[in-house]
Coordinates of C-alpha atoms in Angstrom, one line a residue:
Chain A
M21 CA 0.0 0.0 0.0
K22 CA 1.3 3.4 -0.9
S23 CA -1.1 5.4 1.2
G24 CA -3.6 3.0 2.8
S25 CA -6.4 5.4 1.8
N26 CA -9.9 3.8 1.3
L27 CA -9.8 4.7 -2.4
E28 CA -6.5 2.9 -2.8
K29 CA -7.8 -0.1 -0.9
V30 CA -10.9 -0.3 -2.9
L31 CA -9.0 -0.2 -6.2
E32 CA -6.2 -2.5 -5.0
A33 CA -8.9 -5.1 -4.1
G34 CA -10.2 -4.9 -7.6
H35 CA -13.5 -3.3 -6.8
F36 CA -15.1 -0.9 -9.3
A37 CA -14.4 2.5 -7.6
F38 CA -17.1 5.2 -7.3
T39 CA -16.0 8.7 -6.3
G40 CA -17.9 11.9 -5.9
E41 CA -17.2 15.6 -5.8
L42 CA -18.0 18.5 -3.5
G43 CA -17.4 22.2 -4.1
P44 CA -16.6 24.2 -0.9
P45 CA -18.7 27.3 -0.2
R46 CA -18.0 30.9 -0.9
G47 CA -18.0 31.6 2.8
T48 CA -17.4 30.1 6.1
S49 CA -20.3 27.7 6.5
A50 CA -19.1 24.4 7.7
D51 CA -22.8 23.3 7.7
H52 CA -22.9 23.9 4.0
V53 CA -20.1 21.3 3.6
R54 CA -21.8 18.9 6.0
E55 CA -25.1 19.1 4.2
K56 CA -23.6 18.2 0.9
A57 CA -21.4 15.5 2.5
A58 CA -24.5 13.8 4.0
Y59 CA -25.8 13.0 0.5
L60 CA -22.5 11.5 -0.5
K61 CA -21.8 9.4 2.7
G62 CA -22.0 5.7 2.1
N63 CA -22.6 6.2 -1.6
V64 CA -19.0 6.9 -2.8
D65 CA -15.5 5.7 -1.9
A66 CA -13.9 9.2 -1.7
V67 CA -15.0 12.8 -2.4
N68 CA -13.0 15.2 -4.4
I69 CA -12.8 18.6 -2.7
T70 CA -12.3 21.2 -5.4
D71 CA -9.6 23.9 -5.0
N72 CA -10.9 27.4 -5.9
Q73 CA -12.5 25.9 -9.0
T74 CA -13.0 28.1 -12.0
A75 CA -10.5 30.4 -10.2
V76 CA -13.2 31.7 -7.8
V77 CA -12.3 32.1 -4.2
R78 CA -13.8 29.5 -1.9
M79 CA -13.2 27.8 1.4
A80 CA -9.7 26.2 1.3
S81 CA -9.8 22.7 -0.2
W82 CA -7.8 21.3 2.8
A83 CA -10.2 22.9 5.3
A84 CA -13.3 21.5 3.6
S85 CA -11.5 18.2 3.4
L86 CA -11.1 18.2 7.2
I87 CA -14.8 18.8 7.7
L88 CA -15.4 15.8 5.5
I89 CA -13.2 13.7 7.6
Q90 CA -15.1 14.8 10.7
E91 CA -18.2 13.6 9.0
G92 CA -16.7 10.2 8.3
L93 CA -16.0 10.5 4.6
E94 CA -12.7 10.3 2.8
P95 CA -11.6 13.4 0.9
N96 CA -9.6 13.5 -2.3
F97 CA -7.8 16.8 -1.7
Q98 CA -7.5 18.8 -5.0
M99 CA -4.5 21.1 -5.4
V100 CA -4.0 23.5 -8.3
C101 CA -0.7 25.0 -9.4
R102 CA -2.3 28.5 -9.9
D103 CA -2.4 29.7 -6.4
R104 CA 0.7 28.4 -4.5
N105 CA 4.4 28.1 -5.1
R106 CA 6.4 25.0 -4.2
L107 CA 6.9 26.0 -0.6
A108 CA 3.2 26.6 0.1
M109 CA 2.3 23.4 -1.7
Q110 CA 4.6 21.2 0.2
S111 CA 3.7 22.7 3.6
D112 CA 0.0 22.3 2.8
I113 CA 0.6 18.6 1.9
L114 CA 2.4 18.0 5.2
G115 CA -0.4 19.7 7.1
A116 CA -3.1 17.9 5.1
Y117 CA -1.5 14.6 5.7
A118 CA -1.0 15.3 9.4
H119 CA -4.8 15.8 9.6
G120 CA -5.6 12.5 7.9
I121 CA -5.8 13.4 4.2
H122 CA -4.5 10.5 2.2
N123 CA -5.6 11.2 -1.4
M124 CA -4.6 14.2 -3.6
L125 CA -5.5 15.3 -7.1
C126 CA -2.8 17.3 -8.8
L127 CA -4.1 19.9 -11.3
S128 CA -2.8 22.9 -13.2
G129 CA -5.9 24.9 -12.4
D130 CA -8.3 27.0 -14.5
H131 CA -6.6 30.2 -15.5
Q132 CA -7.3 33.1 -13.1
K133 CA -8.8 35.1 -16.0
F134 CA -12.0 33.1 -15.6
G135 CA -12.5 33.8 -12.0
D136 CA -13.5 36.5 -9.6
H137 CA -9.9 38.0 -9.4
P138 CA -9.0 38.0 -13.1
N139 CA -6.0 40.3 -12.7
S140 CA -4.4 38.3 -9.9
K141 CA -0.9 36.9 -10.5
G142 CA -1.0 33.2 -11.5
V143 CA 1.7 31.4 -9.7
F144 CA 2.4 28.2 -11.8
D145 CA 5.8 27.9 -10.1
I146 CA 5.5 24.2 -11.0
D147 CA 3.0 22.5 -13.3
S148 CA 0.6 19.6 -12.6
M149 CA 3.1 17.1 -14.0
Q150 CA 5.9 18.4 -11.7
L151 CA 3.4 18.5 -8.8
I152 CA 2.8 14.7 -9.3
S153 CA 6.5 14.1 -9.4
M154 CA 7.0 16.3 -6.3
V155 CA 4.4 14.4 -4.2
K156 CA 5.8 11.1 -5.3
R157 CA 9.3 12.2 -4.2
M158 CA 8.0 13.3 -0.9
R159 CA 6.3 10.0 -0.4
D160 CA 8.7 7.5 -1.8
E161 CA 12.1 9.2 -1.2
G162 CA 11.1 11.1 1.9
K163 CA 12.5 14.3 0.4
F164 CA 11.3 17.8 -0.4
L165 CA 11.7 19.1 -3.9
G166 CA 14.7 21.0 -2.7
G167 CA 16.3 17.8 -1.6
A168 CA 16.1 18.0 2.2
E169 CA 14.9 15.0 4.2
I170 CA 11.3 14.9 5.5
E171 CA 10.6 13.6 9.0
E172 CA 7.8 11.1 8.6
P173 CA 7.0 11.6 4.9
P174 CA 3.3 12.0 3.8
K175 CA 1.9 8.8 2.3
I176 CA -0.4 10.2 -0.3
F177 CA -2.3 8.3 -3.0
I178 CA -1.5 10.5 -6.0
G179 CA -4.2 11.4 -8.5
A180 CA -4.4 13.5 -11.6
A181 CA -6.8 14.5 -14.3
A182 CA -6.8 13.4 -18.0
N183 CA -8.6 14.9 -20.9
P184 CA -9.2 12.1 -23.5
F185 CA -10.7 14.4 -26.1
A186 CA -8.7 17.6 -26.7
E187 CA -6.9 18.0 -30.0
P188 CA -4.4 16.8 -31.0
F189 CA -6.1 13.5 -30.0
E190 CA -3.1 11.4 -30.9
W191 CA -1.2 13.2 -28.1
R192 CA -3.7 12.5 -25.3
V193 CA -2.5 9.0 -24.6
H194 CA 1.1 10.1 -24.5
R195 CA 0.2 12.8 -22.0
L196 CA -1.3 10.1 -19.9
A197 CA 1.9 8.1 -20.2
K198 CA 3.9 11.2 -19.1
K199 CA 1.7 11.5 -16.0
I200 CA 2.4 7.8 -15.2
E201 CA 6.1 8.4 -15.6
A202 CA 5.8 11.4 -13.2
G203 CA 4.3 9.0 -10.6
V204 CA 0.5 9.2 -10.7
D205 CA -1.5 6.3 -9.1
F206 CA -5.0 7.1 -10.3
I207 CA -6.6 9.2 -13.0
Q208 CA -10.0 10.9 -13.0
T209 CA -11.0 11.9 -16.6
Q210 CA -12.7 15.0 -17.9
C211 CA -16.5 14.5 -18.1
I212 CA -17.2 12.0 -20.9
Y213 CA -20.0 12.5 -23.4
N214 CA -18.3 11.3 -26.5
M215 CA -18.3 7.6 -25.8
E216 CA -16.8 6.6 -29.1
K217 CA -13.8 8.8 -28.6
F218 CA -13.4 7.7 -25.1
R219 CA -13.4 4.0 -26.2
E220 CA -10.7 4.8 -28.7
W221 CA -8.6 6.5 -26.0
I222 CA -8.9 3.7 -23.5
R223 CA -8.1 1.2 -26.3
Q224 CA -4.9 3.1 -27.0
A225 CA -4.1 3.2 -23.3
N226 CA -4.7 -0.6 -23.0
D227 CA -2.5 -1.2 -26.1
M228 CA 0.4 0.8 -24.5
G229 CA 0.0 -1.1 -21.3
L230 CA -0.8 2.1 -19.4
T231 CA -4.0 0.8 -17.8
E232 CA -1.9 -1.8 -15.9
K233 CA 0.2 1.0 -14.4
V234 CA -2.6 3.4 -13.3
Y235 CA -6.2 3.2 -12.2
I236 CA -8.5 5.1 -14.6
L237 CA -11.7 6.5 -13.2
A238 CA -14.1 7.6 -16.0
G239 CA -15.6 11.1 -15.4
V240 CA -19.4 11.3 -15.5
T241 CA -21.5 14.5 -15.1
P242 CA -25.2 14.0 -15.6
M243 CA -26.7 16.8 -17.8
K244 CA -29.4 18.7 -16.0
S245 CA -30.8 20.5 -19.0
V246 CA -30.4 21.2 -22.7
G247 CA -29.0 24.6 -21.8
M248 CA -26.3 23.0 -19.7
A249 CA -25.3 20.6 -22.5
R250 CA -25.2 23.5 -25.0
Y251 CA -23.1 25.6 -22.6
M252 CA -20.7 22.8 -22.0
K253 CA -20.3 22.2 -25.8
A254 CA -19.8 25.8 -26.7
K255 CA -18.1 27.4 -23.7
V256 CA -16.1 24.9 -21.7
P257 CA -12.7 24.3 -23.3
G258 CA -11.7 20.7 -23.7
M259 CA -15.3 19.5 -23.4
D260 CA -16.6 17.2 -26.2
V261 CA -20.4 17.1 -26.3
P262 CA -21.6 15.4 -29.5
D263 CA -24.8 16.7 -31.1
E264 CA -26.5 13.3 -30.6
V265 CA -26.3 13.8 -26.8
I266 CA -28.0 17.2 -27.1
K267 CA -30.6 15.8 -29.5
R268 CA -31.3 13.0 -27.1
L269 CA -31.9 15.4 -24.2
Q270 CA -34.1 17.6 -26.5
G271 CA -36.1 14.5 -27.4
A272 CA -36.9 13.8 -23.7
G273 CA -39.5 16.5 -23.7
K274 CA -40.4 19.2 -21.2
G275 CA -39.8 18.4 -17.6
K276 CA -38.1 15.1 -18.4
V277 CA -34.6 16.3 -19.5
A278 CA -32.9 15.9 -16.1
E279 CA -34.3 12.4 -15.9
E280 CA -32.9 11.6 -19.4
G281 CA -29.5 13.1 -18.3
I282 CA -29.4 10.7 -15.3
K283 CA -30.5 7.8 -17.5
F284 CA -27.7 8.5 -20.0
A285 CA -25.2 8.8 -17.0
C286 CA -26.4 5.4 -15.7
E287 CA -26.0 3.8 -19.1
Q288 CA -22.5 5.2 -19.3
I289 CA -21.6 3.8 -15.9
E290 CA -22.9 0.3 -16.9
E291 CA -20.7 0.4 -19.9
F292 CA -17.6 1.6 -17.9
K293 CA -18.1 -1.3 -15.5
E294 CA -17.5 -3.7 -18.4
M295 CA -14.8 -1.7 -20.2
K296 CA -11.3 -3.1 -20.0
G297 CA -8.9 -0.5 -18.5
V298 CA -11.6 1.4 -16.6
A299 CA -11.2 0.9 -12.8
G300 CA -14.1 3.1 -11.7
V301 CA -16.2 6.2 -12.2
H302 CA -15.8 9.7 -10.9
L303 CA -19.2 11.3 -10.6
M304 CA -19.1 15.1 -10.8
A305 CA -22.7 15.9 -10.0
I306 CA -22.1 19.7 -10.1
E307 CA -24.3 21.4 -7.5
W308 CA -26.5 18.2 -7.6
E309 CA -25.1 16.4 -4.6
H310 CA -28.6 15.6 -3.4
R311 CA -29.2 13.5 -6.5
V312 CA -26.1 11.3 -5.9
P313 CA -27.8 8.7 -3.7
E314 CA -30.4 8.1 -6.5
I315 CA -27.8 8.0 -9.2
A316 CA -25.6 5.6 -7.2
E317 CA -28.7 3.4 -6.6
R318 CA -29.8 3.4 -10.2
A319 CA -26.2 2.8 -11.5
K320 CA -26.1 -0.2 -9.2
V321 CA -22.8 0.7 -7.5
L322 CA -24.2 0.2 -4.0
P323 CA -23.4 -0.8 -1.4
R324 CA -19.9 0.5 -1.5
P325 CA -17.3 -2.1 -0.6
E326 CA -15.6 -2.1 2.8
V327 CA -12.0 -3.1 2.6
D328 CA -9.6 -3.5 5.5
Chain B
M7 CA 13.3 44.3 -29.4
I8 CA 11.8 45.8 -26.2
V9 CA 8.3 47.1 -26.8
A10 CA 6.2 49.5 -24.8
K11 CA 3.1 51.5 -25.1
R12 CA 2.5 55.0 -24.0
K13 CA 0.9 55.5 -20.6
P14 CA -2.6 57.1 -20.6
F15 CA -2.3 60.8 -21.2
E16 CA -4.1 61.7 -17.9
E17 CA -1.6 59.6 -16.0
I18 CA 1.4 61.3 -17.5
K19 CA -0.2 64.7 -16.9
N20 CA -0.9 63.8 -13.3
L21 CA 2.7 62.7 -12.7
L22 CA 3.9 66.1 -13.9
K23 CA 1.3 68.3 -12.3
D24 CA 3.6 69.9 -9.8
Y25 CA 6.4 70.7 -12.2
K26 CA 6.9 73.7 -14.4
K27 CA 10.0 72.9 -16.4
V28 CA 10.3 69.3 -17.6
L29 CA 12.8 67.7 -20.0
N30 CA 11.2 65.0 -22.1
V31 CA 13.9 62.5 -23.1
G32 CA 13.3 60.1 -26.0
C33 CA 15.3 56.9 -26.8
G34 CA 16.4 56.2 -30.3
T35 CA 16.6 52.5 -30.2
C36 CA 13.9 49.9 -29.3
V37 CA 11.1 52.3 -28.3
A38 CA 11.7 54.4 -31.4
V39 CA 11.5 51.4 -33.6
C40 CA 8.2 50.3 -32.0
L41 CA 6.8 53.9 -32.5
V42 CA 6.3 54.9 -28.9
G43 CA 9.4 56.8 -27.5
G44 CA 11.5 58.2 -30.3
E45 CA 12.1 61.8 -31.4
K46 CA 8.7 62.1 -33.1
E47 CA 6.7 60.7 -30.2
V48 CA 8.6 63.1 -27.8
D49 CA 7.4 66.1 -29.9
V50 CA 3.8 64.8 -30.1
L51 CA 3.6 64.2 -26.3
N52 CA 5.1 67.6 -25.6
A53 CA 2.6 69.3 -27.8
E54 CA -0.3 67.5 -26.0
L55 CA 1.1 68.4 -22.6
D56 CA 1.7 72.0 -23.6
M57 CA -1.9 72.4 -24.8
A58 CA -3.4 70.7 -21.8
R59 CA -1.5 72.7 -19.3
K60 CA -2.4 76.0 -21.1
L61 CA -6.0 75.0 -20.9
E62 CA -5.6 74.5 -17.2
D63 CA -4.0 77.9 -16.8
N64 CA -0.9 76.2 -15.5
P65 CA 1.6 76.5 -18.3
I66 CA 4.6 74.1 -18.5
E67 CA 8.0 74.6 -20.2
L68 CA 9.0 71.5 -22.0
G69 CA 12.4 70.5 -23.4
A70 CA 13.0 67.7 -25.9
C71 CA 16.0 65.6 -26.4
T72 CA 16.3 62.1 -27.9
V73 CA 19.5 60.1 -27.1
E74 CA 20.7 57.1 -29.1
R75 CA 20.1 54.7 -26.1
Q76 CA 19.1 55.5 -22.6
C77 CA 20.5 52.1 -21.3
D78 CA 24.0 53.0 -22.3
R79 CA 26.1 55.4 -20.2
E80 CA 28.0 56.9 -23.2
Y81 CA 24.8 58.4 -24.6
L82 CA 23.6 59.9 -21.4
A83 CA 26.6 62.3 -21.0
E84 CA 25.0 64.8 -23.4
L85 CA 22.1 65.2 -21.0
D86 CA 24.3 66.3 -18.0
D87 CA 24.4 70.0 -18.9
K88 CA 20.8 70.1 -20.0
V89 CA 19.1 68.4 -17.1
K90 CA 20.2 71.0 -14.5
D91 CA 17.9 73.6 -16.2
Y92 CA 14.8 71.5 -15.4
D93 CA 12.9 70.5 -12.3
A94 CA 11.8 67.1 -13.6
V95 CA 12.7 64.6 -16.4
L96 CA 10.2 62.5 -18.3
S97 CA 11.6 59.5 -20.0
M98 CA 10.0 57.8 -23.0
A99 CA 12.4 54.8 -22.8
C100 CA 11.7 51.4 -21.5
G101 CA 11.9 50.7 -17.7
V102 CA 15.6 50.1 -18.1
G103 CA 16.2 53.5 -19.6
V104 CA 14.0 55.3 -17.0
Q105 CA 16.0 53.7 -14.2
F106 CA 19.4 54.5 -15.7
L107 CA 18.4 58.1 -16.1
A108 CA 17.1 58.2 -12.5
E109 CA 20.4 56.7 -11.3
R110 CA 22.4 59.3 -13.2
F111 CA 20.3 62.3 -12.0
P112 CA 19.4 61.3 -8.4
D113 CA 18.6 64.9 -7.3
I114 CA 15.6 65.4 -9.6
P115 CA 12.6 63.2 -10.2
V116 CA 12.5 61.1 -13.4
F117 CA 9.1 59.9 -14.5
P118 CA 8.1 57.2 -17.0
A119 CA 6.0 58.1 -20.0
V120 CA 5.5 54.5 -21.3
D121 CA 4.6 51.1 -19.9
T122 CA 7.2 48.5 -20.9
S123 CA 5.4 45.4 -22.1
G124 CA 8.1 42.9 -23.2
L125 CA 10.4 41.4 -25.7
A126 CA 8.6 41.2 -29.0
V127 CA 8.7 40.6 -32.7
N128 CA 7.4 43.0 -35.3
Q129 CA 4.5 41.3 -37.2
A130 CA 3.4 44.3 -39.2
V131 CA 3.6 48.1 -39.0
G132 CA 2.7 49.0 -35.4
W133 CA 1.9 45.4 -34.5
Y134 CA 4.1 43.6 -32.0
E135 CA 3.9 40.2 -30.3
E136 CA 5.7 39.2 -27.2
R137 CA 8.0 36.2 -27.6
C138 CA 10.4 36.1 -24.6
R139 CA 10.2 36.6 -20.8
S140 CA 13.9 36.5 -20.3
C141 CA 13.7 33.7 -17.8
S142 CA 17.5 32.9 -18.0
S143 CA 16.9 29.2 -18.6
C144 CA 16.0 28.9 -22.3
V145 CA 14.1 25.7 -23.3
L146 CA 13.5 26.6 -26.9
G147 CA 15.7 23.7 -28.0
L148 CA 13.2 21.3 -26.4
T149 CA 10.1 23.0 -27.6
G150 CA 10.5 23.4 -31.3
G151 CA 11.5 27.1 -31.0
I152 CA 8.3 28.1 -29.3
C153 CA 8.5 29.5 -25.8
P154 CA 6.1 27.9 -23.4
V155 CA 7.0 30.4 -20.6
T156 CA 5.8 33.3 -22.8
M157 CA 3.3 31.8 -25.1
C158 CA 1.4 29.5 -22.7
A159 CA -0.9 31.5 -20.4
K160 CA 0.1 29.3 -17.5
G161 CA 3.8 29.0 -18.5
L162 CA 3.6 25.3 -18.4
Y163 CA 6.7 23.2 -19.1
N164 CA 4.7 19.9 -19.6
G165 CA 1.6 21.1 -21.5
P166 CA -0.9 21.3 -22.9
C167 CA -3.3 21.7 -20.0
G168 CA -7.0 20.6 -20.1
G169 CA -8.0 24.0 -21.4
T170 CA -6.4 23.6 -24.8
N171 CA -9.2 24.3 -27.2
N172 CA -8.8 23.0 -30.8
G173 CA -5.5 24.9 -31.2
S174 CA -6.6 27.9 -29.2
C175 CA -5.8 28.8 -25.6
E176 CA -8.7 28.7 -23.1
V177 CA -8.1 32.3 -22.1
D178 CA -8.7 33.7 -25.6
I179 CA -9.9 32.0 -28.9
D180 CA -7.5 34.3 -30.8
Q181 CA -4.5 33.2 -28.7
P182 CA -3.0 30.0 -30.1
C183 CA -2.3 27.2 -27.5
A184 CA 1.5 27.2 -27.2
W185 CA 1.6 23.4 -26.6
Y186 CA -0.6 22.7 -29.6
M187 CA 1.9 24.6 -31.7
I188 CA 4.9 22.9 -30.0
Y189 CA 3.3 19.5 -30.7
E190 CA 2.7 20.4 -34.4
R191 CA 6.2 21.7 -34.9
L192 CA 7.9 18.8 -33.2
Q193 CA 5.7 16.3 -35.1
R194 CA 6.7 18.0 -38.3
Q195 CA 10.3 17.5 -37.4
G196 CA 9.8 13.9 -36.2
R197 CA 11.0 15.0 -32.7
L198 CA 7.9 14.3 -30.5
D199 CA 10.1 12.1 -28.2
V200 CA 11.6 15.3 -26.8
I201 CA 8.3 16.3 -25.1
K202 CA 7.5 12.7 -24.0
Q203 CA 10.1 13.2 -21.3
L204 CA 9.1 14.9 -18.1
H205 CA 10.5 18.4 -17.7
Q206 CA 11.4 18.7 -14.0
A207 CA 10.6 21.7 -11.9
V208 CA 12.4 24.8 -13.1
E209 CA 15.2 26.4 -11.1
W210 CA 14.0 30.0 -11.5
Q211 CA 16.8 32.4 -12.3
N212 CA 14.9 35.6 -12.7
Q213 CA 13.9 36.1 -9.0
V214 CA 16.7 38.4 -8.2
P215 CA 18.3 41.2 -10.4
R216 CA 20.7 39.4 -12.7
T217 CA 24.1 40.7 -13.7
L218 CA 25.8 39.5 -16.9
I219 CA 29.5 39.8 -17.7
Q220 CA 30.5 38.2 -20.9
P221 CA 33.3 35.8 -20.5
G222 CA 35.9 37.9 -22.4
Y223 CA 35.2 40.9 -20.2
K224 CA 35.6 39.4 -16.7
K225 CA 38.4 40.7 -14.7
P226 CA 41.1 38.1 -14.1
E227 CA 40.8 36.7 -10.6
E228 CA 43.5 38.0 -8.3

């Protein structure tokens, strides 16, 4: 065991993992985190806690992660390269681990231009690839990036994101290989809507032997409305929403689009369960945490395994 | 070359509001080439300032002088006699020139008239694009001659990020994704293996003022 986190144990035991996501509040309400956490408890193996997502200031990711631990859930502490330099990152990792955080997701971070402080200085002292490598070094070599020894190194299960869709598509699988070389243990992908392209990407990853070196969790976000699907297609860089998906949602008729979105998500999850190279699903039910119990039930991923 | 753009007129006017005799010093090199701080631009700015101050009933006496390069001591000597007749100096050079003038004339205020924006290429008349952030650790040999520090909005060394958008950067559809370009260039050259390697964390060199002495000019060690 690299970290002994619940997520690692579930994956290591060969179970199909199911992770969720929780966005911290734009304020100090711990209750807000607790309310969202209650919907996820028992339904997922770990919960990603986003780090100032879309470059908007929110409660610190590590702080919301601690509330999650108090509530009996396991956090997957997200860390972006936009807001901290290597000193702050390493000290946050030490502190997070000291408080029982055992999973991390290493990300570049959305550009500050999109957020509520568009003229802030983006740090990007190191990038997501270098962050993975740094956390691995801290864990496996017991050394800081600068080379000094760490007393009681943090044992972190190291995660990263992957976008299977962005052009040039041929490069995507090599980028995954690079993250594996940097030391990543698990991958959570961008939201998948283009199943055909995803199948091709995972086939390439299988052919290169990559899926034997890393656990890949397929990203699923149920569409709540046709507007959301259109917005994601047009405005969210790196998102691949085929026209058929939009047509299918439109065809559902008034008042039934969200239901159709959940139905599509459940079908996807069923396929991922059978897909070679896919070790689980990461469900990003954006501001829809209260629907997670129902989705988990309908996707037949309950009860979640308990692994010692 | 170093490129710059003129500060908003109101800002320049405000910087000079308490001074009656100001020498406006142009620079004949980079900022003259990029049409912001040469002889012609000194005259234009002086004319604007003169008119604005007259309208405010607070006339200003303006001198004009453009030196070959404000970053080179030998060209500043010609200013020594002139400057003492003025109570402030306005420099139309880049940030380097402004500081070199201020250092030479420490008893009087030296104000900037332009905002220095970077090291750029000339794409067409009046159109400049930044290409270098003078990081002191050039990686162009690994990136197909395209600088990720300058051209990637996040300055990533192992890009592209998830925001790459069909060849564009997530921050602006008109801004090409540096890593998309790097990929295309290296693919064309059959050198993609170069970016399959992990580029380790950068040892930043540009965090303190750097001094450069070319090898042939170093004093022999005692």
